[in-house]
Short mmCIF file of N, CA and C in Angstrom, two decimals:
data_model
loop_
_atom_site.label_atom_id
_atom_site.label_comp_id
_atom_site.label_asym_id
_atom_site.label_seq_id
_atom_site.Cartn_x
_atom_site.Cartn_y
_atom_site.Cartn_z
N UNK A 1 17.70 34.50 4.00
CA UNK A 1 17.96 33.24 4.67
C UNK A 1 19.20 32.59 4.05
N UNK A 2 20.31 32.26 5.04
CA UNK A 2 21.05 31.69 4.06
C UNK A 2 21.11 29.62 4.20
N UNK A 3 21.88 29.52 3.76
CA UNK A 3 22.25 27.33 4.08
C UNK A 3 23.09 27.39 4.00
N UNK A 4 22.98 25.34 5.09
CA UNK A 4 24.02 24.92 4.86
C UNK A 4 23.99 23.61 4.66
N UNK A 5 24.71 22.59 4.64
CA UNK A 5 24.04 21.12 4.47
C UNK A 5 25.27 20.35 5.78
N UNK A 6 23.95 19.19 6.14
CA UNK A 6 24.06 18.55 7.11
C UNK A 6 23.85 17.11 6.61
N UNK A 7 24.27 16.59 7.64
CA UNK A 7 23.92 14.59 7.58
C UNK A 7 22.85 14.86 8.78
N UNK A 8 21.54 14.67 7.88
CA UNK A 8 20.03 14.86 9.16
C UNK A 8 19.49 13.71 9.48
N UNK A 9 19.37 13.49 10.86
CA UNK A 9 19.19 12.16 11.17
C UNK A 9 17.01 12.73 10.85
N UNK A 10 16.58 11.64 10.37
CA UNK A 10 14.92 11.85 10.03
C UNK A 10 13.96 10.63 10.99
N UNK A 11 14.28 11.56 11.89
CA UNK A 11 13.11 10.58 12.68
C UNK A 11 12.19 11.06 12.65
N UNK A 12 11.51 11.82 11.95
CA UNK A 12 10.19 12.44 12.09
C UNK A 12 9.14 11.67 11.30
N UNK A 13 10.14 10.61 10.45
CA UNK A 13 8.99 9.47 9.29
C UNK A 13 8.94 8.46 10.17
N UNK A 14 9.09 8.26 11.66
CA UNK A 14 8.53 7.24 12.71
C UNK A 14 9.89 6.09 12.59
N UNK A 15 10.94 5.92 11.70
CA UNK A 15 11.97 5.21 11.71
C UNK A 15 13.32 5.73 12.58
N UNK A 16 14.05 4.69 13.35
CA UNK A 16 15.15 5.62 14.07
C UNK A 16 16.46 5.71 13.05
N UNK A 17 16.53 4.98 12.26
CA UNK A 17 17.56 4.90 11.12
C UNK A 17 18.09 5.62 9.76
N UNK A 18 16.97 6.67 9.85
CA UNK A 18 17.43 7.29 8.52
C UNK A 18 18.14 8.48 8.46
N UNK A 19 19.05 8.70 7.46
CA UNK A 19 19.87 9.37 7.58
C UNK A 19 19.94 10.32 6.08
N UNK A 20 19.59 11.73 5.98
CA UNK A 20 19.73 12.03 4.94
C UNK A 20 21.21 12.97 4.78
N UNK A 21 21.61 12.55 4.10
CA UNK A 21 23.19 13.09 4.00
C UNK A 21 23.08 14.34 2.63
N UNK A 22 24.03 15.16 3.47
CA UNK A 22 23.99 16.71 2.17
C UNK A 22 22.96 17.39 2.60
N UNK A 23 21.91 17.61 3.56
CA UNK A 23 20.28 17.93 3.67
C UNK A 23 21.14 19.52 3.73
N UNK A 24 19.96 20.06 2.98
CA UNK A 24 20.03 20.91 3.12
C UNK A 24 19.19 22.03 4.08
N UNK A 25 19.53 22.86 4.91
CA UNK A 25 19.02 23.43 6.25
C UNK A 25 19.11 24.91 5.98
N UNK A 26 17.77 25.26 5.73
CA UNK A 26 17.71 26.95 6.02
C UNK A 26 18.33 27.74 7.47
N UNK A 27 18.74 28.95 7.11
CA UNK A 27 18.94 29.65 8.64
C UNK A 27 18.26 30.76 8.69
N UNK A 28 17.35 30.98 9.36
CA UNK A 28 16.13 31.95 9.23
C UNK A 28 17.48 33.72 9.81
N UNK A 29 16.61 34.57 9.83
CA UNK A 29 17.40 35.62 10.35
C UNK A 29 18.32 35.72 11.70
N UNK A 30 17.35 34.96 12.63
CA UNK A 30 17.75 34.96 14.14
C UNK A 30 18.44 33.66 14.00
N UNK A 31 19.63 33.30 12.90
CA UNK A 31 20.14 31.84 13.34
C UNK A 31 19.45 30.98 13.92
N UNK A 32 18.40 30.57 13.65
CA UNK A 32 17.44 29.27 13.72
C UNK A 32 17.69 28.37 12.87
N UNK A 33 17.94 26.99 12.54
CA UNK A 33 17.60 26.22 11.73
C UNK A 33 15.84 26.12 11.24
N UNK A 34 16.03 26.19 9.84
CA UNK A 34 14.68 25.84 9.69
C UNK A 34 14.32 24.56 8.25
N UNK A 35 13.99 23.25 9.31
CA UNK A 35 14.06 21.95 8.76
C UNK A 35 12.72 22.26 7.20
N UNK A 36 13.09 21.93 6.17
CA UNK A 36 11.87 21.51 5.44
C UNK A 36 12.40 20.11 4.56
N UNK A 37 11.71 19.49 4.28
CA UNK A 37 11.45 18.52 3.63
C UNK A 37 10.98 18.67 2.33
N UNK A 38 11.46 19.22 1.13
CA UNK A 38 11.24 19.10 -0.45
C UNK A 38 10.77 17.79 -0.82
N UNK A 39 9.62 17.24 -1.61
CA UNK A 39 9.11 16.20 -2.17
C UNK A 39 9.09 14.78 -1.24
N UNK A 40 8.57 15.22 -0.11
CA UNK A 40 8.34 14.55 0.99
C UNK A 40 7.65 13.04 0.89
N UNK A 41 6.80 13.51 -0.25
CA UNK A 41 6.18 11.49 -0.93
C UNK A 41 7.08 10.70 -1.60
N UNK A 42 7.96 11.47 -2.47
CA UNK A 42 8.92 10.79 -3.07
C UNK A 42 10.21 10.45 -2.11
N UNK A 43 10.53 10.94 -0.84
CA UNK A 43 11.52 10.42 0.10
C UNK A 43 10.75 9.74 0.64
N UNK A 44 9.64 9.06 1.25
CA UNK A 44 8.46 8.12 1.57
C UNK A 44 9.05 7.02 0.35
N UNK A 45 8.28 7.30 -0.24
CA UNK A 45 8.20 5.81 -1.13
C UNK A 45 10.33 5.13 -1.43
N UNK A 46 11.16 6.35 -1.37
CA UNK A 46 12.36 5.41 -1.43
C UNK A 46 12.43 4.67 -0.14
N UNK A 47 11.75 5.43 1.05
CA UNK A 47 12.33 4.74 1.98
C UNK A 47 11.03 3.19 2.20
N UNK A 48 10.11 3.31 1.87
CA UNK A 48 9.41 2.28 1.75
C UNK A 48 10.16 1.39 1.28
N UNK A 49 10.56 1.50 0.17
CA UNK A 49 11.66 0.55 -0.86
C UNK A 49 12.37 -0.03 0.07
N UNK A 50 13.56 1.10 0.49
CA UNK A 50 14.35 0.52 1.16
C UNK A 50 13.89 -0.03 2.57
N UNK A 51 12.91 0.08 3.45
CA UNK A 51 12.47 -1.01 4.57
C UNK A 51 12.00 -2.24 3.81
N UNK A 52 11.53 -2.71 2.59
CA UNK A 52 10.45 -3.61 2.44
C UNK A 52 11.97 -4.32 1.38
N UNK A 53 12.79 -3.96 1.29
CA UNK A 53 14.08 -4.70 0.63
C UNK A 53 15.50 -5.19 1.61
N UNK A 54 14.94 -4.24 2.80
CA UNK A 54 16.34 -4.42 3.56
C UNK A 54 16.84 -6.03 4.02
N UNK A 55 18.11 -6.22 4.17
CA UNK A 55 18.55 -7.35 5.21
C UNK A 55 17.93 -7.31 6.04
N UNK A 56 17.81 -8.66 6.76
CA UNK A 56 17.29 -9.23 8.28
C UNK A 56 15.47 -8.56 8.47
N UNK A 57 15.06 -9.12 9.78
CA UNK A 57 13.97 -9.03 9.76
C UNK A 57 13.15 -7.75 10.14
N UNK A 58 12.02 -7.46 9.75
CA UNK A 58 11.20 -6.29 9.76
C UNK A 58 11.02 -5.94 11.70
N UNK A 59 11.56 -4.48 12.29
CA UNK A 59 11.36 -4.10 13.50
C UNK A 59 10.05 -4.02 13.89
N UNK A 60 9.44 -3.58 14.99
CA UNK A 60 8.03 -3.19 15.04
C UNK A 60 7.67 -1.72 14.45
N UNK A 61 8.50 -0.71 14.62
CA UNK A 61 8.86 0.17 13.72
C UNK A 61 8.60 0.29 12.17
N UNK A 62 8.95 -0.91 11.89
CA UNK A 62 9.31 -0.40 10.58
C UNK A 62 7.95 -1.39 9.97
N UNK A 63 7.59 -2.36 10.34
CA UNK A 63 6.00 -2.61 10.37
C UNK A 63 4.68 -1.82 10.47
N UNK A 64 5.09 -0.52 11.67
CA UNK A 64 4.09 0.16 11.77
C UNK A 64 4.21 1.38 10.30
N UNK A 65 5.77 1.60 10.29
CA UNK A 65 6.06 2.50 9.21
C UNK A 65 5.18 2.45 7.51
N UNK A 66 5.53 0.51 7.22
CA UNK A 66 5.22 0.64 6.02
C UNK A 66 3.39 0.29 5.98
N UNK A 67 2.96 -0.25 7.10
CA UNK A 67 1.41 -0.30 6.70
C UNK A 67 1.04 1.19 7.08
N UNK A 68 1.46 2.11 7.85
CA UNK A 68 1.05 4.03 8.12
C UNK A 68 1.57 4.09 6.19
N UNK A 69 2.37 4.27 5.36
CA UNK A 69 2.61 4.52 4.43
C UNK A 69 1.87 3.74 3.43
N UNK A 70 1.03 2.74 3.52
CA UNK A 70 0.12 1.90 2.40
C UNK A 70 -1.08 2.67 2.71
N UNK A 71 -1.31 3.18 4.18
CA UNK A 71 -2.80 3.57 4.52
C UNK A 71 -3.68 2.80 4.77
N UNK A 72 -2.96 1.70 5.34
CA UNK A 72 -4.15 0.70 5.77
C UNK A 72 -3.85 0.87 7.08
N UNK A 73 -5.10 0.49 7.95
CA UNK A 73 -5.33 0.48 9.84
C UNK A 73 -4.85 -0.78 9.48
N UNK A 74 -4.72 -1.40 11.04
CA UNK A 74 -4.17 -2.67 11.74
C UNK A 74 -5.15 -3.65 10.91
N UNK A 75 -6.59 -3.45 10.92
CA UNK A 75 -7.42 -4.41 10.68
C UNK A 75 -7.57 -4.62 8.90
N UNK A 76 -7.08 -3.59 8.07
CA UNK A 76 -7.03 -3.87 6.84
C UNK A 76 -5.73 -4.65 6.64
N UNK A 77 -4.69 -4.82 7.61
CA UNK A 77 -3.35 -5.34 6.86
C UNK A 77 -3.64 -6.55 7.70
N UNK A 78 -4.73 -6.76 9.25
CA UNK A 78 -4.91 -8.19 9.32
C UNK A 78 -5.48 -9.06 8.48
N UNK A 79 -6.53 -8.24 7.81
CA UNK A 79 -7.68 -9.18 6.99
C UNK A 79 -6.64 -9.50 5.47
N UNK A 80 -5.44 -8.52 5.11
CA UNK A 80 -4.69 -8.89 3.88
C UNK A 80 -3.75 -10.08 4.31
N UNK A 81 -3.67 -10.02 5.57
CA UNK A 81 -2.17 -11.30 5.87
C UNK A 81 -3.13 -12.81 6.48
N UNK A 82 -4.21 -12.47 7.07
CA UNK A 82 -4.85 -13.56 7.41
C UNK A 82 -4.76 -13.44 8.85
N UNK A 83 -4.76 -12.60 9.88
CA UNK A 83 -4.54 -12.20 11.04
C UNK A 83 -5.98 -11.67 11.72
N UNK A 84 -5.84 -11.32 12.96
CA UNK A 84 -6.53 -10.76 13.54
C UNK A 84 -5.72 -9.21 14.12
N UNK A 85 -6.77 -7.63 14.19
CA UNK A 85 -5.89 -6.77 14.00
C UNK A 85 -5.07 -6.77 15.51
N UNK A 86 -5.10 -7.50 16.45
CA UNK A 86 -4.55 -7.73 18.11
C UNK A 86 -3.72 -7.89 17.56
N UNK A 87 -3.53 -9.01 16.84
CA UNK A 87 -1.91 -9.62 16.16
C UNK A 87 -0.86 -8.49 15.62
N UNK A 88 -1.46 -7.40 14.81
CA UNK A 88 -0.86 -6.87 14.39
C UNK A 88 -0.31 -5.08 15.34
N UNK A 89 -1.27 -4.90 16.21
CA UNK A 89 -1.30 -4.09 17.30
C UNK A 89 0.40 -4.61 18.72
N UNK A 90 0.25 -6.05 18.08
CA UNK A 90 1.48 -6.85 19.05
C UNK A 90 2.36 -6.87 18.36
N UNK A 91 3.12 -6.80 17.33
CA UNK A 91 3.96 -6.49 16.55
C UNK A 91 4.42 -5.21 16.33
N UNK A 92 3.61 -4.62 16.30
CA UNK A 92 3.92 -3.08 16.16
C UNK A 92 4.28 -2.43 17.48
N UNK A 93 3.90 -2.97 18.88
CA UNK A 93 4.41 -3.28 20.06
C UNK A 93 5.67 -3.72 20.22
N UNK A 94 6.06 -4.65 19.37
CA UNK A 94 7.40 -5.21 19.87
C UNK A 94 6.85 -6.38 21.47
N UNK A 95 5.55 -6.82 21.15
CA UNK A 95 5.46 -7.49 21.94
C UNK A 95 5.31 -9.41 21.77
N UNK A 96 5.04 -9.56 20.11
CA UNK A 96 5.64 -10.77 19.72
C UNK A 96 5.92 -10.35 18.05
N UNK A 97 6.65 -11.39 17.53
CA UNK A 97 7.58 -11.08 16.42
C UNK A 97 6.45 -11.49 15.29
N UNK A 98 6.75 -10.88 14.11
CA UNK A 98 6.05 -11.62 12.89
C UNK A 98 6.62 -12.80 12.38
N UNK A 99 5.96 -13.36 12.34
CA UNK A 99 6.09 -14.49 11.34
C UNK A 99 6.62 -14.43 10.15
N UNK A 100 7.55 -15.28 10.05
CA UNK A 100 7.72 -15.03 8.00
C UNK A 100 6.60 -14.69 7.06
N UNK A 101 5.86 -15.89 7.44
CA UNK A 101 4.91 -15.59 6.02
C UNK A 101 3.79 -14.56 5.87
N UNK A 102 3.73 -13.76 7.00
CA UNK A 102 3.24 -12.72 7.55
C UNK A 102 4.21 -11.38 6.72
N UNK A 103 5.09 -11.78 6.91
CA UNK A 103 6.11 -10.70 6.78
C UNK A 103 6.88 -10.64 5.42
N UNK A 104 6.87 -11.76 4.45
CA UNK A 104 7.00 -11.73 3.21
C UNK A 104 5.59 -11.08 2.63
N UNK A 105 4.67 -11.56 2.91
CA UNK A 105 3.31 -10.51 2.95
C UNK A 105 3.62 -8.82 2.83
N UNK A 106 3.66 -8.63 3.59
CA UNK A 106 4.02 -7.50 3.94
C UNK A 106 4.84 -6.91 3.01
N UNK A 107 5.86 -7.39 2.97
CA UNK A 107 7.01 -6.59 2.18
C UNK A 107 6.79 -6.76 0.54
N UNK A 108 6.32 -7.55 0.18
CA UNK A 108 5.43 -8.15 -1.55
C UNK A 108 4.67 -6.72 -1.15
N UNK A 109 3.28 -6.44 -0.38
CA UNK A 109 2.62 -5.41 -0.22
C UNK A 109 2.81 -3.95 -0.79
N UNK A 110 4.25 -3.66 0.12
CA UNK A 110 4.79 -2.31 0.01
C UNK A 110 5.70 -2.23 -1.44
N UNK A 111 6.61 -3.26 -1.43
CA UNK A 111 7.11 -3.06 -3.07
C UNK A 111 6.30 -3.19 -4.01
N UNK A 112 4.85 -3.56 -3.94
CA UNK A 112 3.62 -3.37 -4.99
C UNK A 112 3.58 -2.19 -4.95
N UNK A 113 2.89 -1.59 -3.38
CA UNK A 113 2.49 -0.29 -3.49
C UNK A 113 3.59 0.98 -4.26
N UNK A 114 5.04 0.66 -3.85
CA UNK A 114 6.26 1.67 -4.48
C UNK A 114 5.74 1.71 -6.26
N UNK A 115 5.15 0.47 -6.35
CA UNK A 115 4.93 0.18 -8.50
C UNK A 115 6.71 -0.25 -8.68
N UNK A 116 7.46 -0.26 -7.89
CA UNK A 116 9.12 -0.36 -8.34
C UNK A 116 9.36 -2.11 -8.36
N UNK A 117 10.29 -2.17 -8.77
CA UNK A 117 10.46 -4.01 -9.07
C UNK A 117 11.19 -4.21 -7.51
N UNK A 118 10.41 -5.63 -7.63
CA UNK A 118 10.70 -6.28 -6.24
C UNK A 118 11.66 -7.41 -6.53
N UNK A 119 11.70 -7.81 -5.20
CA UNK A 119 13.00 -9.46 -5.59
C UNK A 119 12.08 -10.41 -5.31
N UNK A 120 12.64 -11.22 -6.03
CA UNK A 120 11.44 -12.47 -5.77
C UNK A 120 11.21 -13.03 -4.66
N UNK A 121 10.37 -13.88 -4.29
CA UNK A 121 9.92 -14.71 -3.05
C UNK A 121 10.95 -15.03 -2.09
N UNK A 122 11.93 -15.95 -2.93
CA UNK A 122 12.92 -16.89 -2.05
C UNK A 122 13.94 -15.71 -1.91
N UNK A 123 14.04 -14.85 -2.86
CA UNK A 123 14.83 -13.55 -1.77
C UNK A 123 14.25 -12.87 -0.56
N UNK A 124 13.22 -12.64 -0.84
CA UNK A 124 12.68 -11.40 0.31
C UNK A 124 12.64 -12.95 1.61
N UNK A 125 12.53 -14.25 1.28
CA UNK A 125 12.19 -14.74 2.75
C UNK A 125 13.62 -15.02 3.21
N UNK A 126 14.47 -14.72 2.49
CA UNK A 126 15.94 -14.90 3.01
C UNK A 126 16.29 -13.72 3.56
N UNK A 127 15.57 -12.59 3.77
CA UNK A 127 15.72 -11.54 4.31
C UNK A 127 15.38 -11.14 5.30
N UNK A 128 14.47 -12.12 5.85
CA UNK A 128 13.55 -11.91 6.89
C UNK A 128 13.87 -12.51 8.47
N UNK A 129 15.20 -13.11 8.43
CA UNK A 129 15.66 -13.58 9.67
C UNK A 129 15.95 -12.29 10.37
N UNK A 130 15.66 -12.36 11.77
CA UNK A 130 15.88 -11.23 12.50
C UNK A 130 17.79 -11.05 12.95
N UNK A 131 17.63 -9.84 12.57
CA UNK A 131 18.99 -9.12 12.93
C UNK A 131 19.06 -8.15 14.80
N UNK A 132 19.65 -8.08 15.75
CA UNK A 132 19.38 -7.28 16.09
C UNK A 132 20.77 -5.74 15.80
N UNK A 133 21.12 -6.14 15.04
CA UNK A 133 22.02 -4.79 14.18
C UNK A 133 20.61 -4.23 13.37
N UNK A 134 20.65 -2.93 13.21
CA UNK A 134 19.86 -2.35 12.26
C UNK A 134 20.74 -1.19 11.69
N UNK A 135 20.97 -1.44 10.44
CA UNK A 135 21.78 -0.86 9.26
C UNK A 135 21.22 0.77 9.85
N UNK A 136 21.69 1.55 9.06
CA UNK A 136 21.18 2.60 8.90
C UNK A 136 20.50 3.04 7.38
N UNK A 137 19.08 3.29 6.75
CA UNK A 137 19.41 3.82 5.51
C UNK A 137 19.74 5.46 5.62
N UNK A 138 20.49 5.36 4.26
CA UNK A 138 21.48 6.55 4.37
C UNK A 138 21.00 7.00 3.05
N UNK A 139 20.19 7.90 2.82
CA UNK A 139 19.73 8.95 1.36
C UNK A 139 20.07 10.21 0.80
N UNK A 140 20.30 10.36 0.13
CA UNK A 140 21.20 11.46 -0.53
C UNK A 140 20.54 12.34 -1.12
N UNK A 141 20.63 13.58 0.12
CA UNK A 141 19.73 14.23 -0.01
C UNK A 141 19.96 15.74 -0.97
N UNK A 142 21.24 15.55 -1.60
CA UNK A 142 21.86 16.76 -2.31
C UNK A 142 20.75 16.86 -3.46
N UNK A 143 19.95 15.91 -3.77
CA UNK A 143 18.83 16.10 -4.96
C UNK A 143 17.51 15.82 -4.98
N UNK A 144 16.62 16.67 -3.95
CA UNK A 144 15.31 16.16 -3.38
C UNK A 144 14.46 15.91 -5.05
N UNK A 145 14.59 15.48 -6.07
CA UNK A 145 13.67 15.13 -6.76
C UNK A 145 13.89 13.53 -7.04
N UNK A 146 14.53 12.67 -6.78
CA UNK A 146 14.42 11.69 -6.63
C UNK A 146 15.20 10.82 -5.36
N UNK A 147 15.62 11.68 -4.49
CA UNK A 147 16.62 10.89 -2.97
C UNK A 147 16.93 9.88 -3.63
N UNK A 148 17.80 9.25 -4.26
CA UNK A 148 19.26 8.08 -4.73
C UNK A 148 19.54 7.95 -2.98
N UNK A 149 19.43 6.51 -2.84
CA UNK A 149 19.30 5.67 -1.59
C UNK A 149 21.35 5.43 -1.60
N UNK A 150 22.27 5.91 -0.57
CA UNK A 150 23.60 5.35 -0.85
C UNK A 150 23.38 4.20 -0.14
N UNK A 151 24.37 3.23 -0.49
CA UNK A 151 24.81 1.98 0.37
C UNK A 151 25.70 2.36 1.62
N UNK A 152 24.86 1.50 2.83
CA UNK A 152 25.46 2.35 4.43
C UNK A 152 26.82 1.32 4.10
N UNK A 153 27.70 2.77 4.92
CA UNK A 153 29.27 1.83 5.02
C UNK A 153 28.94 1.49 5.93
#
């Protein structure tokens, strides 16, 4: 089998934004690409990081992303925010928006769960105004034992 490396767009972790740059791509005999993913929890938890740190406000996407990655259902992350799980079934819809204090919730949550240091309060709620630009994260994938997150140009 030989490789080669690519900039792989990773929508397969339920986000439309990520981008692993350098990935490296098997070519089976019959010129097939063949995708694998090396240390697949540890590219999880950077990208947790990076949704639960990013600019502007959390998508429905990326809501459903980081409570699927804590392992809580709708109704364990309602009963943690003070919700009912409809509320959170509508968000993850894209059918009404979260709330800040819902959503500083949330993101305190997932940078617990990473164990990695978070920014404090009055940062993460300054983060939380909605954007409709969504950055791309961009991870560097030349070293699957810890993916080093680059800054998107």
């Amino acid at each position: 089998m030989s490789e080669r490396r690519i900039n792989y767009r990773y929508d397969e972790c339920g986000l439309d934004n990520v981008i692993l740059e350098d990935f490296p791509v098997q070519m089976d005999e019959a010129g097939d690409e063949v995708i694998t993913i090396p240390n697949v929890n540890v590219l999880h938890q950077v990208l947790v990081s990076a949704v639960a740190h990013k600019e502007g406000g959390l998508n429905p996407k990326e809501i459903r992303f980081l409570r699927s990655e804590m392992g809580m259902s709708q109704a364990e992350l309602a009963k943690l925010i003070g919700r009912d799980g409809q509320t959170i079934g509508r968000w993850e819809r894209g059918e009404t928006n979260i709330d800040q204090t819902a959503e500083i919730v949330l993101r305190m949550k997932a940078i617990e769960f990473t164990g990695w240091a978070g920014l404090p309060i009055d940062e993460l709620a300054s983060r939380t105004v909605y954007s409709a630009e969504q950055k791309p994260i961009v991870i560097d994938a030349a070293d699957p034992t810890h993916y080093p997150r680059k800054t998107a140009a």
